[in-house]
PDB file of C-alpha atoms and ligand atoms in Angstrom:
ATOM      1  CA  MET A  25    -107.472  42.387 120.224  1.00  0.00           C
ATOM      2  CA  THR A  26    -108.579  40.255 117.288  1.00  0.00           C
ATOM      3  CA  ALA A  27    -112.213  40.623 116.372  1.00  0.00           C
ATOM      4  CA  LEU A  28    -114.708  37.800 116.289  1.00  0.00           C
ATOM      5  CA  VAL A  29    -115.504  37.287 112.610  1.00  0.00           C
ATOM      6  CA  ILE A  30    -119.278  37.063 112.284  1.00  0.00           C
ATOM      7  CA  ASP A  31    -120.120  34.194 109.940  1.00  0.00           C
ATOM      8  CA  GLY A  32    -123.132  35.560 108.054  1.00  0.00           C
ATOM      9  CA  LYS A  33    -123.137  32.619 105.665  1.00  0.00           C
ATOM     10  CA  LYS A  34    -123.560  30.097 108.487  1.00  0.00           C
ATOM     11  CA  ILE A  35    -126.165  32.174 110.341  1.00  0.00           C
ATOM     12  CA  ALA A  36    -128.139  32.744 107.120  1.00  0.00           C
ATOM     13  CA  GLN A  37    -128.067  29.019 106.329  1.00  0.00           C
ATOM     14  CA  GLN A  38    -129.417  28.219 109.802  1.00  0.00           C
ATOM     15  CA  LEU A  39    -132.218  30.769 109.306  1.00  0.00           C
ATOM     16  CA  ARG A  40    -133.066  29.242 105.933  1.00  0.00           C
ATOM     17  CA  ASN A  41    -133.125  25.739 107.402  1.00  0.00           C
ATOM     18  CA  ASP A  42    -135.504  26.898 110.143  1.00  0.00           C
ATOM     19  CA  LEU A  43    -137.670  28.645 107.546  1.00  0.00           C
ATOM     20  CA  ALA A  44    -137.755  25.508 105.377  1.00  0.00           C
ATOM     21  CA  GLN A  45    -139.035  23.538 108.394  1.00  0.00           C
ATOM     22  CA  GLU A  46    -141.724  26.158 109.012  1.00  0.00           C
ATOM     23  CA  VAL A  47    -142.765  26.201 105.341  1.00  0.00           C
ATOM     24  CA  LYS A  48    -143.199  22.408 105.424  1.00  0.00           C
ATOM     25  CA  SER A  49    -145.852  22.840 108.104  1.00  0.00           C
ATOM     26  CA  TYR A  50    -148.132  24.864 105.798  1.00  0.00           C
ATOM     27  CA  SER A  51    -150.549  23.220 103.387  1.00  0.00           C
ATOM     28  CA  LYS A  52    -149.642  25.713 100.650  1.00  0.00           C
ATOM     29  CA  ARG A  53    -146.157  26.756  99.555  1.00  0.00           C
ATOM     30  CA  PRO A  54    -145.479  30.532  99.611  1.00  0.00           C
ATOM     31  CA  TYR A  55    -145.064  32.095  96.169  1.00  0.00           C
ATOM     32  CA  LEU A  56    -142.535  34.826  95.351  1.00  0.00           C
ATOM     33  CA  ALA A  57    -142.743  36.651  92.002  1.00  0.00           C
ATOM     34  CA  VAL A  58    -139.560  38.363  90.807  1.00  0.00           C
ATOM     35  CA  VAL A  59    -139.857  41.014  88.082  1.00  0.00           C
ATOM     36  CA  TRP A  60    -136.600  41.573  86.212  1.00  0.00           C
ATOM     37  CA  VAL A  61    -136.401  44.103  83.381  1.00  0.00           C
ATOM     38  CA  GLY A  62    -133.422  44.193  81.021  1.00  0.00           C
ATOM     39  CA  ASP A  63    -130.186  42.249  80.905  1.00  0.00           C
ATOM     40  CA  ASN A  64    -128.016  43.785  83.629  1.00  0.00           C
ATOM     41  CA  GLU A  65    -125.543  40.995  84.391  1.00  0.00           C
ATOM     42  CA  ALA A  66    -125.338  41.626  88.146  1.00  0.00           C
ATOM     43  CA  SER A  67    -129.153  41.738  88.397  1.00  0.00           C
ATOM     44  CA  GLY A  68    -129.304  38.409  86.582  1.00  0.00           C
ATOM     45  CA  VAL A  69    -126.992  36.853  89.186  1.00  0.00           C
ATOM     46  CA  TYR A  70    -129.054  38.343  92.036  1.00  0.00           C
ATOM     47  CA  VAL A  71    -132.445  37.165  90.704  1.00  0.00           C
ATOM     48  CA  ARG A  72    -131.185  33.644  90.022  1.00  0.00           C
ATOM     49  CA  ASN A  73    -129.608  33.471  93.506  1.00  0.00           C
ATOM     50  CA  LYS A  74    -132.905  34.574  95.049  1.00  0.00           C
ATOM     51  CA  GLN A  75    -134.818  31.977  93.042  1.00  0.00           C
ATOM     52  CA  LYS A  76    -132.386  29.182  93.970  1.00  0.00           C
ATOM     53  CA  ALA A  77    -132.537  30.079  97.675  1.00  0.00           C
ATOM     54  CA  ALA A  78    -136.335  30.321  97.578  1.00  0.00           C
ATOM     55  CA  LEU A  79    -136.764  26.928  95.915  1.00  0.00           C
ATOM     56  CA  GLU A  80    -134.352  25.316  98.411  1.00  0.00           C
ATOM     57  CA  THR A  81    -136.505  26.727 101.215  1.00  0.00           C
ATOM     58  CA  GLY A  82    -139.718  25.341  99.730  1.00  0.00           C
ATOM     59  CA  ILE A  83    -140.909  28.705  98.408  1.00  0.00           C
ATOM     60  CA  ASN A  84    -142.216  28.753  94.827  1.00  0.00           C
ATOM     61  CA  CYS A  85    -140.396  31.444  92.898  1.00  0.00           C
ATOM     62  CA  LYS A  86    -140.954  32.564  89.338  1.00  0.00           C
ATOM     63  CA  ILE A  87    -138.841  35.111  87.470  1.00  0.00           C
ATOM     64  CA  TYR A  88    -140.826  37.374  85.103  1.00  0.00           C
ATOM     65  CA  HIS A  89    -138.139  38.577  82.714  1.00  0.00           C
ATOM     66  CA  LEU A  90    -139.006  41.528  80.462  1.00  0.00           C
ATOM     67  CA  ALA A  91    -136.901  43.054  77.689  1.00  0.00           C
ATOM     68  CA  GLU A  92    -134.785  46.175  78.362  1.00  0.00           C
ATOM     69  CA  HIS A  93    -137.034  48.449  76.281  1.00  0.00           C
ATOM     70  CA  THR A  94    -140.354  47.285  77.728  1.00  0.00           C
ATOM     71  CA  PRO A  95    -142.637  50.352  78.075  1.00  0.00           C
ATOM     72  CA  GLU A  96    -143.318  51.477  81.643  1.00  0.00           C
ATOM     73  CA  GLN A  97    -147.047  50.801  81.287  1.00  0.00           C
ATOM     74  CA  GLU A  98    -146.357  47.178  80.381  1.00  0.00           C
ATOM     75  CA  ILE A  99    -144.276  46.699  83.560  1.00  0.00           C
ATOM     76  CA  ILE A 100    -147.055  48.311  85.608  1.00  0.00           C
ATOM     77  CA  SER A 101    -149.626  45.995  83.976  1.00  0.00           C
ATOM     78  CA  LEU A 102    -147.526  42.955  84.921  1.00  0.00           C
ATOM     79  CA  VAL A 103    -147.233  44.128  88.552  1.00  0.00           C
ATOM     80  CA  GLN A 104    -151.002  44.769  88.656  1.00  0.00           C
ATOM     81  CA  LYS A 105    -151.633  41.265  87.294  1.00  0.00           C
ATOM     82  CA  LEU A 106    -149.404  39.804  90.023  1.00  0.00           C
ATOM     83  CA  ASN A 107    -151.212  41.957  92.621  1.00  0.00           C
ATOM     84  CA  ARG A 108    -154.543  40.425  91.556  1.00  0.00           C
ATOM     85  CA  ASN A 109    -153.192  36.862  91.408  1.00  0.00           C
ATOM     86  CA  SER A 110    -154.245  35.351  94.724  1.00  0.00           C
ATOM     87  CA  ALA A 111    -151.586  32.608  94.415  1.00  0.00           C
ATOM     88  CA  VAL A 112    -148.799  35.232  94.648  1.00  0.00           C
ATOM     89  CA  ASP A 113    -147.680  36.124  98.203  1.00  0.00           C
ATOM     90  CA  GLY A 114    -144.716  38.401  97.508  1.00  0.00           C
ATOM     91  CA  ILE A 115    -143.570  40.582  94.599  1.00  0.00           C
ATOM     92  CA  ILE A 116    -140.116  42.052  94.122  1.00  0.00           C
ATOM     93  CA  VAL A 117    -138.956  44.261  91.285  1.00  0.00           C
ATOM     94  CA  GLN A 118    -135.223  43.855  90.798  1.00  0.00           C
ATOM     95  CA  LEU A 119    -133.386  47.196  90.852  1.00  0.00           C
ATOM     96  CA  PRO A 120    -131.956  49.071  89.057  1.00  0.00           C
ATOM     97  CA  LEU A 121    -134.676  49.411  86.429  1.00  0.00           C
ATOM     98  CA  PRO A 122    -133.771  50.771  82.961  1.00  0.00           C
ATOM     99  CA  LYS A 123    -133.447  54.563  82.742  1.00  0.00           C
ATOM    100  CA  HIS A 124    -136.692  55.158  80.812  1.00  0.00           C
ATOM    101  CA  VAL A 125    -138.725  53.751  83.718  1.00  0.00           C
ATOM    102  CA  ASN A 126    -139.972  55.682  86.774  1.00  0.00           C
ATOM    103  CA  THR A 127    -138.776  53.332  89.537  1.00  0.00           C
ATOM    104  CA  ARG A 128    -140.832  54.942  92.306  1.00  0.00           C
ATOM    105  CA  LYS A 129    -144.035  54.633  90.225  1.00  0.00           C
ATOM    106  CA  ILE A 130    -143.404  50.914  89.609  1.00  0.00           C
ATOM    107  CA  LEU A 131    -142.575  50.176  93.260  1.00  0.00           C
ATOM    108  CA  GLU A 132    -145.644  52.066  94.483  1.00  0.00           C
ATOM    109  CA  THR A 133    -147.821  49.877  92.216  1.00  0.00           C
ATOM    110  CA  ILE A 134    -147.051  46.766  94.300  1.00  0.00           C
ATOM    111  CA  TYR A 135    -149.757  46.001  96.884  1.00  0.00           C
ATOM    112  CA  SER A 136    -148.390  46.728 100.379  1.00  0.00           C
ATOM    113  CA  SER A 137    -149.454  43.240 101.445  1.00  0.00           C
ATOM    114  CA  LYS A 138    -147.104  41.776  98.790  1.00  0.00           C
ATOM    115  CA  ASP A 139    -144.233  44.299  99.078  1.00  0.00           C
ATOM    116  CA  VAL A 140    -141.661  41.915 100.575  1.00  0.00           C
ATOM    117  CA  ASP A 141    -138.751  44.286  99.818  1.00  0.00           C
ATOM    118  CA  ALA A 142    -140.625  46.926 101.881  1.00  0.00           C
ATOM    119  CA  PHE A 143    -139.523  49.740  99.555  1.00  0.00           C
ATOM    120  CA  LYS A 144    -142.980  51.386  99.335  1.00  0.00           C
ATOM    121  CA  ALA A 145    -143.514  54.666 101.176  1.00  0.00           C
ATOM    122  CA  VAL A 146    -146.185  53.092 103.390  1.00  0.00           C
ATOM    123  CA  LYS A 147    -143.792  50.323 104.485  1.00  0.00           C
ATOM    124  CA  VAL A 148    -141.134  52.940 105.281  1.00  0.00           C
ATOM    125  CA  GLY A 149    -143.711  54.806 107.388  1.00  0.00           C
ATOM    126  CA  GLU A 150    -144.638  51.620 109.242  1.00  0.00           C
ATOM    127  CA  LEU A 151    -140.975  51.036 110.025  1.00  0.00           C
ATOM    128  CA  TRP A 152    -140.484  54.517 111.504  1.00  0.00           C
ATOM    129  CA  LYS A 153    -143.712  54.054 113.526  1.00  0.00           C
ATOM    130  CA  ASN A 154    -142.275  50.706 114.700  1.00  0.00           C
ATOM    131  CA  ILE A 155    -145.397  48.839 113.571  1.00  0.00           C
ATOM    132  CA  ALA A 156    -143.940  46.978 110.574  1.00  0.00           C
ATOM    133  CA  ARG A 157    -144.515  43.244 110.318  1.00  0.00           C
ATOM    134  CA  TRP A 158    -141.509  43.066 107.967  1.00  0.00           C
ATOM    135  CA  SER A 159    -138.995  45.590 106.667  1.00  0.00           C
ATOM    136  CA  SER A 160    -136.182  46.040 104.208  1.00  0.00           C
ATOM    137  CA  ALA A 161    -134.159  42.804 104.029  1.00  0.00           C
ATOM    138  CA  THR A 162    -130.550  44.043 104.218  1.00  0.00           C
ATOM    139  CA  PRO A 163    -130.910  46.134 107.412  1.00  0.00           C
ATOM    140  CA  GLU A 164    -133.084  43.375 108.926  1.00  0.00           C
ATOM    141  CA  GLY A 165    -130.173  41.021 108.296  1.00  0.00           C
ATOM    142  CA  VAL A 166    -127.818  43.462 110.013  1.00  0.00           C
ATOM    143  CA  ILE A 167    -130.050  43.640 113.107  1.00  0.00           C
ATOM    144  CA  CYS A 168    -130.118  39.847 113.244  1.00  0.00           C
ATOM    145  CA  LEU A 169    -126.288  39.666 113.116  1.00  0.00           C
ATOM    146  CA  LEU A 170    -125.944  42.413 115.732  1.00  0.00           C
ATOM    147  CA  LYS A 171    -128.241  40.555 118.131  1.00  0.00           C
ATOM    148  CA  MET A 172    -126.039  37.472 117.828  1.00  0.00           C
ATOM    149  CA  VAL A 173    -123.036  39.324 119.265  1.00  0.00           C
ATOM    150  CA  CYS A 174    -124.763  42.014 121.282  1.00  0.00           C
ATOM    151  CA  PRO A 175    -128.012  40.683 122.812  1.00  0.00           C
ATOM    152  CA  SER A 176    -129.018  44.068 124.239  1.00  0.00           C
ATOM    153  CA  LEU A 177    -128.688  46.940 121.807  1.00  0.00           C
ATOM    154  CA  ALA A 178    -130.479  49.439 124.080  1.00  0.00           C
ATOM    155  CA  GLY A 179    -128.448  52.537 124.872  1.00  0.00           C
ATOM    156  CA  LYS A 180    -125.639  51.712 122.459  1.00  0.00           C
ATOM    157  CA  HIS A 181    -124.394  54.506 120.231  1.00  0.00           C
ATOM    158  CA  ALA A 182    -124.872  53.290 116.656  1.00  0.00           C
ATOM    159  CA  VAL A 183    -123.318  55.195 113.772  1.00  0.00           C
ATOM    160  CA  VAL A 184    -124.543  54.473 110.234  1.00  0.00           C
ATOM    161  CA  ILE A 185    -122.493  55.516 107.203  1.00  0.00           C
ATOM    162  CA  GLY A 186    -124.807  55.950 104.178  1.00  0.00           C
ATOM    163  CA  ARG A 187    -128.350  57.289 103.906  1.00  0.00           C
ATOM    164  CA  SER A 188    -129.827  55.389 100.941  1.00  0.00           C
ATOM    165  CA  ASP A 189    -133.504  54.446 100.899  1.00  0.00           C
ATOM    166  CA  ILE A 190    -132.718  50.740 100.780  1.00  0.00           C
ATOM    167  CA  VAL A 191    -129.988  50.478 103.434  1.00  0.00           C
ATOM    168  CA  GLY A 192    -128.919  53.559 105.420  1.00  0.00           C
ATOM    169  CA  LYS A 193    -132.315  55.094 106.245  1.00  0.00           C
ATOM    170  CA  PRO A 194    -134.150  51.867 107.196  1.00  0.00           C
ATOM    171  CA  MET A 195    -131.020  50.821 109.122  1.00  0.00           C
ATOM    172  CA  ALA A 196    -131.188  53.971 111.237  1.00  0.00           C
ATOM    173  CA  ALA A 197    -134.920  53.427 111.903  1.00  0.00           C
ATOM    174  CA  MET A 198    -134.358  49.813 112.975  1.00  0.00           C
ATOM    175  CA  LEU A 199    -131.507  50.742 115.327  1.00  0.00           C
ATOM    176  CA  LEU A 200    -133.699  53.462 116.816  1.00  0.00           C
ATOM    177  CA  ASN A 201    -136.486  50.893 117.277  1.00  0.00           C
ATOM    178  CA  GLU A 202    -133.927  48.824 119.224  1.00  0.00           C
ATOM    179  CA  ASP A 203    -133.380  51.840 121.541  1.00  0.00           C
ATOM    180  CA  CYS A 204    -129.944  52.696 120.192  1.00  0.00           C
ATOM    181  CA  THR A 205    -128.766  56.295 120.064  1.00  0.00           C
ATOM    182  CA  VAL A 206    -128.324  56.732 116.331  1.00  0.00           C
ATOM    183  CA  THR A 207    -126.088  59.030 114.313  1.00  0.00           C
ATOM    184  CA  MET A 208    -126.552  59.014 110.530  1.00  0.00           C
ATOM    185  CA  THR A 209    -123.655  60.085 108.341  1.00  0.00           C
ATOM    186  CA  HIS A 210    -123.213  60.475 104.584  1.00  0.00           C
ATOM    187  CA  SER A 211    -120.979  61.864 101.848  1.00  0.00           C
ATOM    188  CA  LYS A 212    -121.398  65.457 103.086  1.00  0.00           C
ATOM    189  CA  THR A 213    -120.608  64.659 106.721  1.00  0.00           C
ATOM    190  CA  VAL A 214    -117.682  66.678 108.054  1.00  0.00           C
ATOM    191  CA  ASP A 215    -114.906  64.861 109.928  1.00  0.00           C
ATOM    192  CA  LEU A 216    -116.437  61.401 109.639  1.00  0.00           C
ATOM    193  CA  PRO A 217    -113.664  59.539 111.547  1.00  0.00           C
ATOM    194  CA  THR A 218    -114.305  61.615 114.700  1.00  0.00           C
ATOM    195  CA  ILE A 219    -117.950  60.520 114.606  1.00  0.00           C
ATOM    196  CA  THR A 220    -117.314  56.856 113.788  1.00  0.00           C
ATOM    197  CA  LYS A 221    -114.768  56.691 116.625  1.00  0.00           C
ATOM    198  CA  MET A 222    -117.634  57.342 119.074  1.00  0.00           C
ATOM    199  CA  ALA A 223    -119.637  54.328 117.871  1.00  0.00           C
ATOM    200  CA  ASP A 224    -120.300  51.210 119.935  1.00  0.00           C
ATOM    201  CA  ILE A 225    -121.891  49.843 116.768  1.00  0.00           C
ATOM    202  CA  LEU A 226    -120.739  50.946 113.331  1.00  0.00           C
ATOM    203  CA  VAL A 227    -122.758  49.999 110.230  1.00  0.00           C
ATOM    204  CA  VAL A 228    -121.086  50.937 106.972  1.00  0.00           C
ATOM    205  CA  ALA A 229    -123.097  51.087 103.730  1.00  0.00           C
ATOM    206  CA  CYS A 230    -121.568  53.593 101.345  1.00  0.00           C
ATOM    207  CA  GLY A 231    -120.026  51.587  98.500  1.00  0.00           C
ATOM    208  CA  SER A 232    -116.566  53.071  99.069  1.00  0.00           C
ATOM    209  CA  PRO A 233    -114.032  50.208  99.201  1.00  0.00           C
ATOM    210  CA  LYS A 234    -111.975  49.965 102.424  1.00  0.00           C
ATOM    211  CA  LEU A 235    -113.017  53.468 103.519  1.00  0.00           C
ATOM    212  CA  VAL A 236    -113.103  52.656 107.240  1.00  0.00           C
ATOM    213  CA  LYS A 237    -109.646  52.327 108.758  1.00  0.00           C
ATOM    214  CA  LYS A 238    -108.389  51.145 112.134  1.00  0.00           C
ATOM    215  CA  ASN A 239    -108.129  54.684 113.542  1.00  0.00           C
ATOM    216  CA  TRP A 240    -111.825  55.331 112.697  1.00  0.00           C
ATOM    217  CA  VAL A 241    -113.008  52.637 115.126  1.00  0.00           C
ATOM    218  CA  LYS A 242    -113.345  52.629 118.916  1.00  0.00           C
ATOM    219  CA  LYS A 243    -111.673  49.698 120.678  1.00  0.00           C
ATOM    220  CA  GLY A 244    -114.254  46.947 121.213  1.00  0.00           C
ATOM    221  CA  ALA A 245    -116.832  48.298 118.742  1.00  0.00           C
ATOM    222  CA  VAL A 246    -118.984  45.954 116.660  1.00  0.00           C
ATOM    223  CA  VAL A 247    -118.528  46.727 112.958  1.00  0.00           C
ATOM    224  CA  ILE A 248    -120.935  45.592 110.243  1.00  0.00           C
ATOM    225  CA  ASP A 249    -119.815  46.005 106.643  1.00  0.00           C
ATOM    226  CA  VAL A 250    -122.703  46.166 104.154  1.00  0.00           C
ATOM    227  CA  GLY A 251    -120.636  47.431 101.232  1.00  0.00           C
ATOM    228  CA  ILE A 252    -119.848  45.309  98.208  1.00  0.00           C
ATOM    229  CA  SER A 253    -117.563  46.567  95.462  1.00  0.00           C
ATOM    230  CA  LYS A 254    -115.478  44.754  92.897  1.00  0.00           C
ATOM    231  CA  VAL A 255    -111.812  45.737  92.974  1.00  0.00           C
ATOM    232  CA  ASP A 256    -109.384  43.914  90.656  1.00  0.00           C
ATOM    233  CA  GLY A 257    -111.972  41.182  90.189  1.00  0.00           C
ATOM    234  CA  LYS A 258    -112.370  40.632  93.961  1.00  0.00           C
ATOM    235  CA  LEU A 259    -115.336  41.531  96.195  1.00  0.00           C
ATOM    236  CA  VAL A 260    -114.367  44.163  98.764  1.00  0.00           C
ATOM    237  CA  GLY A 261    -116.312  45.807 101.570  1.00  0.00           C
ATOM    238  CA  ASP A 262    -116.375  49.395 102.837  1.00  0.00           C
ATOM    239  CA  VAL A 263    -114.223  48.433 105.830  1.00  0.00           C
ATOM    240  CA  ASP A 264    -110.501  47.714 105.750  1.00  0.00           C
ATOM    241  CA  PHE A 265    -111.000  44.269 107.279  1.00  0.00           C
ATOM    242  CA  ASP A 266    -107.352  43.462 108.084  1.00  0.00           C
ATOM    243  CA  GLU A 267    -106.840  46.760 109.914  1.00  0.00           C
ATOM    244  CA  VAL A 268    -110.191  46.983 111.694  1.00  0.00           C
ATOM    245  CA  LYS A 269    -110.114  43.413 113.021  1.00  0.00           C
ATOM    246  CA  GLU A 270    -107.292  44.552 115.325  1.00  0.00           C
ATOM    247  CA  VAL A 271    -109.550  46.993 117.201  1.00  0.00           C
ATOM    248  CA  ALA A 272    -113.160  45.808 116.791  1.00  0.00           C
ATOM    249  CA  SER A 273    -114.664  43.175 119.098  1.00  0.00           C
ATOM    250  CA  ALA A 274    -116.692  41.695 116.221  1.00  0.00           C
ATOM    251  CA  LEU A 275    -116.715  42.302 112.496  1.00  0.00           C
ATOM    252  CA  THR A 276    -118.438  40.968 109.372  1.00  0.00           C
ATOM    253  CA  PRO A 277    -116.386  39.825 106.377  1.00  0.00           C
ATOM    254  CA  VAL A 278    -117.105  40.586 102.706  1.00  0.00           C
ATOM    255  CA  PRO A 279    -118.139  38.296 101.164  1.00  0.00           C
ATOM    256  CA  GLY A 280    -119.871  36.020 103.670  1.00  0.00           C
ATOM    257  CA  GLY A 281    -121.242  38.639 106.090  1.00  0.00           C
ATOM    258  CA  VAL A 282    -124.342  40.704 105.363  1.00  0.00           C
ATOM    259  CA  GLY A 283    -124.890  39.478 101.768  1.00  0.00           C
ATOM    260  CA  PRO A 284    -126.238  35.985 102.610  1.00  0.00           C
ATOM    261  CA  MET A 285    -128.428  37.502 105.352  1.00  0.00           C
ATOM    262  CA  THR A 286    -130.215  39.716 102.821  1.00  0.00           C
ATOM    263  CA  ILE A 287    -131.557  36.731 100.892  1.00  0.00           C
ATOM    264  CA  ALA A 288    -132.520  34.868 104.079  1.00  0.00           C
ATOM    265  CA  MET A 289    -134.494  37.911 105.273  1.00  0.00           C
ATOM    266  CA  LEU A 290    -136.218  38.305 101.915  1.00  0.00           C
ATOM    267  CA  LEU A 291    -137.428  34.714 102.179  1.00  0.00           C
ATOM    268  CA  LYS A 292    -138.545  35.313 105.763  1.00  0.00           C
ATOM    269  CA  ASN A 293    -140.494  38.380 104.583  1.00  0.00           C
ATOM    270  CA  THR A 294    -142.196  36.294 101.883  1.00  0.00           C
ATOM    271  CA  VAL A 295    -143.322  33.762 104.484  1.00  0.00           C
ATOM    272  CA  GLU A 296    -144.523  36.618 106.736  1.00  0.00           C
ATOM    273  CA  ALA A 297    -146.512  38.096 103.829  1.00  0.00           C
ATOM    274  CA  MET A 298    -148.132  34.735 103.171  1.00  0.00           C
ATOM    275  CA  LYS A 299    -149.000  34.264 106.851  1.00  0.00           C
ATOM    276  CA  LYS A 300    -150.540  37.735 107.062  1.00  0.00           C
ATOM    277  CA  ARG A 301    -152.579  37.353 103.850  1.00  0.00           C
ATOM    278  CA  ARG A 302    -153.773  33.874 104.779  1.00  0.00           C
ATOM    279  CA  LYS A 303    -154.272  34.737 108.464  1.00  0.00           C
ATOM    280  CA  LEU A 304    -151.952  31.921 109.569  1.00  0.00           C
TER     281      LEU A 304
HETATM  282  P1  LIG B 425    -126.103  54.235  97.522  1.00  0.00           P
HETATM  283  O1  LIG B 425    -125.088  54.598  96.501  1.00  0.00           O
HETATM  284  O2  LIG B 425    -127.539  54.338  97.189  1.00  0.00           O
HETATM  285  O3  LIG B 425    -125.844  55.123  98.822  1.00  0.00           O
HETATM  286  C1  LIG B 425    -124.566  55.309  99.333  1.00  0.00           C
HETATM  287  C2  LIG B 425    -124.642  56.223 100.532  1.00  0.00           C
HETATM  288  O4  LIG B 425    -123.344  56.338 101.082  1.00  0.00           O
HETATM  289  C3  LIG B 425    -125.109  57.631 100.201  1.00  0.00           C
HETATM  290  O5  LIG B 425    -126.039  58.033 101.181  1.00  0.00           O
HETATM  291  C4  LIG B 425    -123.847  58.489 100.291  1.00  0.00           C
HETATM  292  O6  LIG B 425    -124.112  59.779 100.818  1.00  0.00           O
HETATM  293  C5  LIG B 425    -122.978  57.692 101.249  1.00  0.00           C
HETATM  294  N1  LIG B 425    -121.555  57.811 100.938  1.00  0.00           N
HETATM  295  C6  LIG B 425    -120.939  57.554  99.767  1.00  0.00           C
HETATM  296  N2  LIG B 425    -119.608  57.746  99.893  1.00  0.00           N
HETATM  297  C7  LIG B 425    -119.391  58.136 101.162  1.00  0.00           C
HETATM  298  C8  LIG B 425    -118.226  58.508 101.891  1.00  0.00           C
HETATM  299  N3  LIG B 425    -117.026  58.504 101.334  1.00  0.00           N
HETATM  300  N4  LIG B 425    -118.377  58.850 103.181  1.00  0.00           N
HETATM  301  C9  LIG B 425    -119.591  58.851 103.761  1.00  0.00           C
HETATM  302  N5  LIG B 425    -120.726  58.524 103.128  1.00  0.00           N
HETATM  303  C10 LIG B 425    -120.622  58.171 101.832  1.00  0.00           C
HETATM  304  O7  LIG B 425    -125.711  52.772  97.979  1.00  0.00           O
HETATM  305  P2  LIG B 425    -126.563  51.636  98.749  1.00  0.00           P
HETATM  306  O8  LIG B 425    -127.564  51.063  97.827  1.00  0.00           O
HETATM  307  O9  LIG B 425    -126.987  52.126 100.092  1.00  0.00           O
HETATM  308  O10 LIG B 425    -125.405  50.549  98.948  1.00  0.00           O
HETATM  309  C11 LIG B 425    -124.260  50.822  99.718  1.00  0.00           C
HETATM  310  C12 LIG B 425    -123.294  49.668  99.591  1.00  0.00           C
HETATM  311  O11 LIG B 425    -123.913  48.509 100.125  1.00  0.00           O
HETATM  312  C13 LIG B 425    -122.913  49.310  98.170  1.00  0.00           C
HETATM  313  O12 LIG B 425    -121.584  48.843  98.155  1.00  0.00           O
HETATM  314  C14 LIG B 425    -123.859  48.165  97.817  1.00  0.00           C
HETATM  315  O13 LIG B 425    -123.333  47.313  96.834  1.00  0.00           O
HETATM  316  C15 LIG B 425    -123.961  47.483  99.159  1.00  0.00           C
HETATM  317  N6  LIG B 425    -125.199  46.722  99.369  1.00  0.00           N
HETATM  318  C16 LIG B 425    -125.059  45.474  99.857  1.00  0.00           C
HETATM  319  C17 LIG B 425    -126.169  44.713 100.128  1.00  0.00           C
HETATM  320  C18 LIG B 425    -125.985  43.346 100.695  1.00  0.00           C
HETATM  321  O14 LIG B 425    -126.899  42.548 100.640  1.00  0.00           O
HETATM  322  N7  LIG B 425    -124.838  43.065 101.308  1.00  0.00           N
HETATM  323  C19 LIG B 425    -127.450  45.215  99.862  1.00  0.00           C
HETATM  324  C20 LIG B 425    -127.567  46.517  99.377  1.00  0.00           C
HETATM  325  C21 LIG B 425    -126.423  47.267  99.138  1.00  0.00           C
END
């Protein structure tokens, strides 16, 4: 068996084209504010990519760049100013923040109505109650890819590797909301391959390059690789792609799988936030 390679780049581009059409139909352009503190090189690439994608979709996007040593209170004041600015529809604070800053405190300052990353505790609660209008972008992107290859997710056994607040936990909640039977695993899980081998759907988000091997995967499973690591200057996922493509029925590549979907979903969330605030 050779797996279908799920083309996240193409699917994300289609989503962005559709979103751009929708945005054109509104009298006002959505507005995304991106707060970036410090000079982390990777963060710089991410914020500029988000801005470029937003502008191409017809979404206004401004980067608010603060110096590395900006006091916490100053960052909070900026977020509060953006909260009060009625022109702003969505606010994201690029992570990681510098060490002297309490990340949770900053994220909780964002108004829920503008929290397009959905990292606030209230948004997490809405997701687990299955009443969220939008949720965390990366796992939303994964659900979208899964539905392309597996229209009915109900009853499938989904195994998630990783339990972070931004990927693993919301991923498990979303799969549960799709009526999957969900098993969450993490760095302390004993005998991980025995568990992953039971999965109809395997979502891997642990940041451990090529961890998942062919003998970890059930024949015909759908495997989604969220991981991104740099090894010898090349981007590598958490799944050993060349091995696993021999047993999986469908598989995402890295790069070009989940990554482009994350940005597309963030833009979708910004449009959703605008529609909700403006009762469109
Ligand atoms: P994290 O470090 O916050 O969490 C990693 C999780 O994986 C932890 O829960 C840990 O217990 C688990 N883990 C680590 N090693 C493991 C192992 N050997 N076996 C089982 N579990 C293990 O990371 P994160 O923010 O969730 O990101 C995970 C990966 O996904 C990273 O490579 C990151 O770069 C990538 N990522 C990609 C996107 C995207 O858009 N494609 C978005 C976010 C994160």
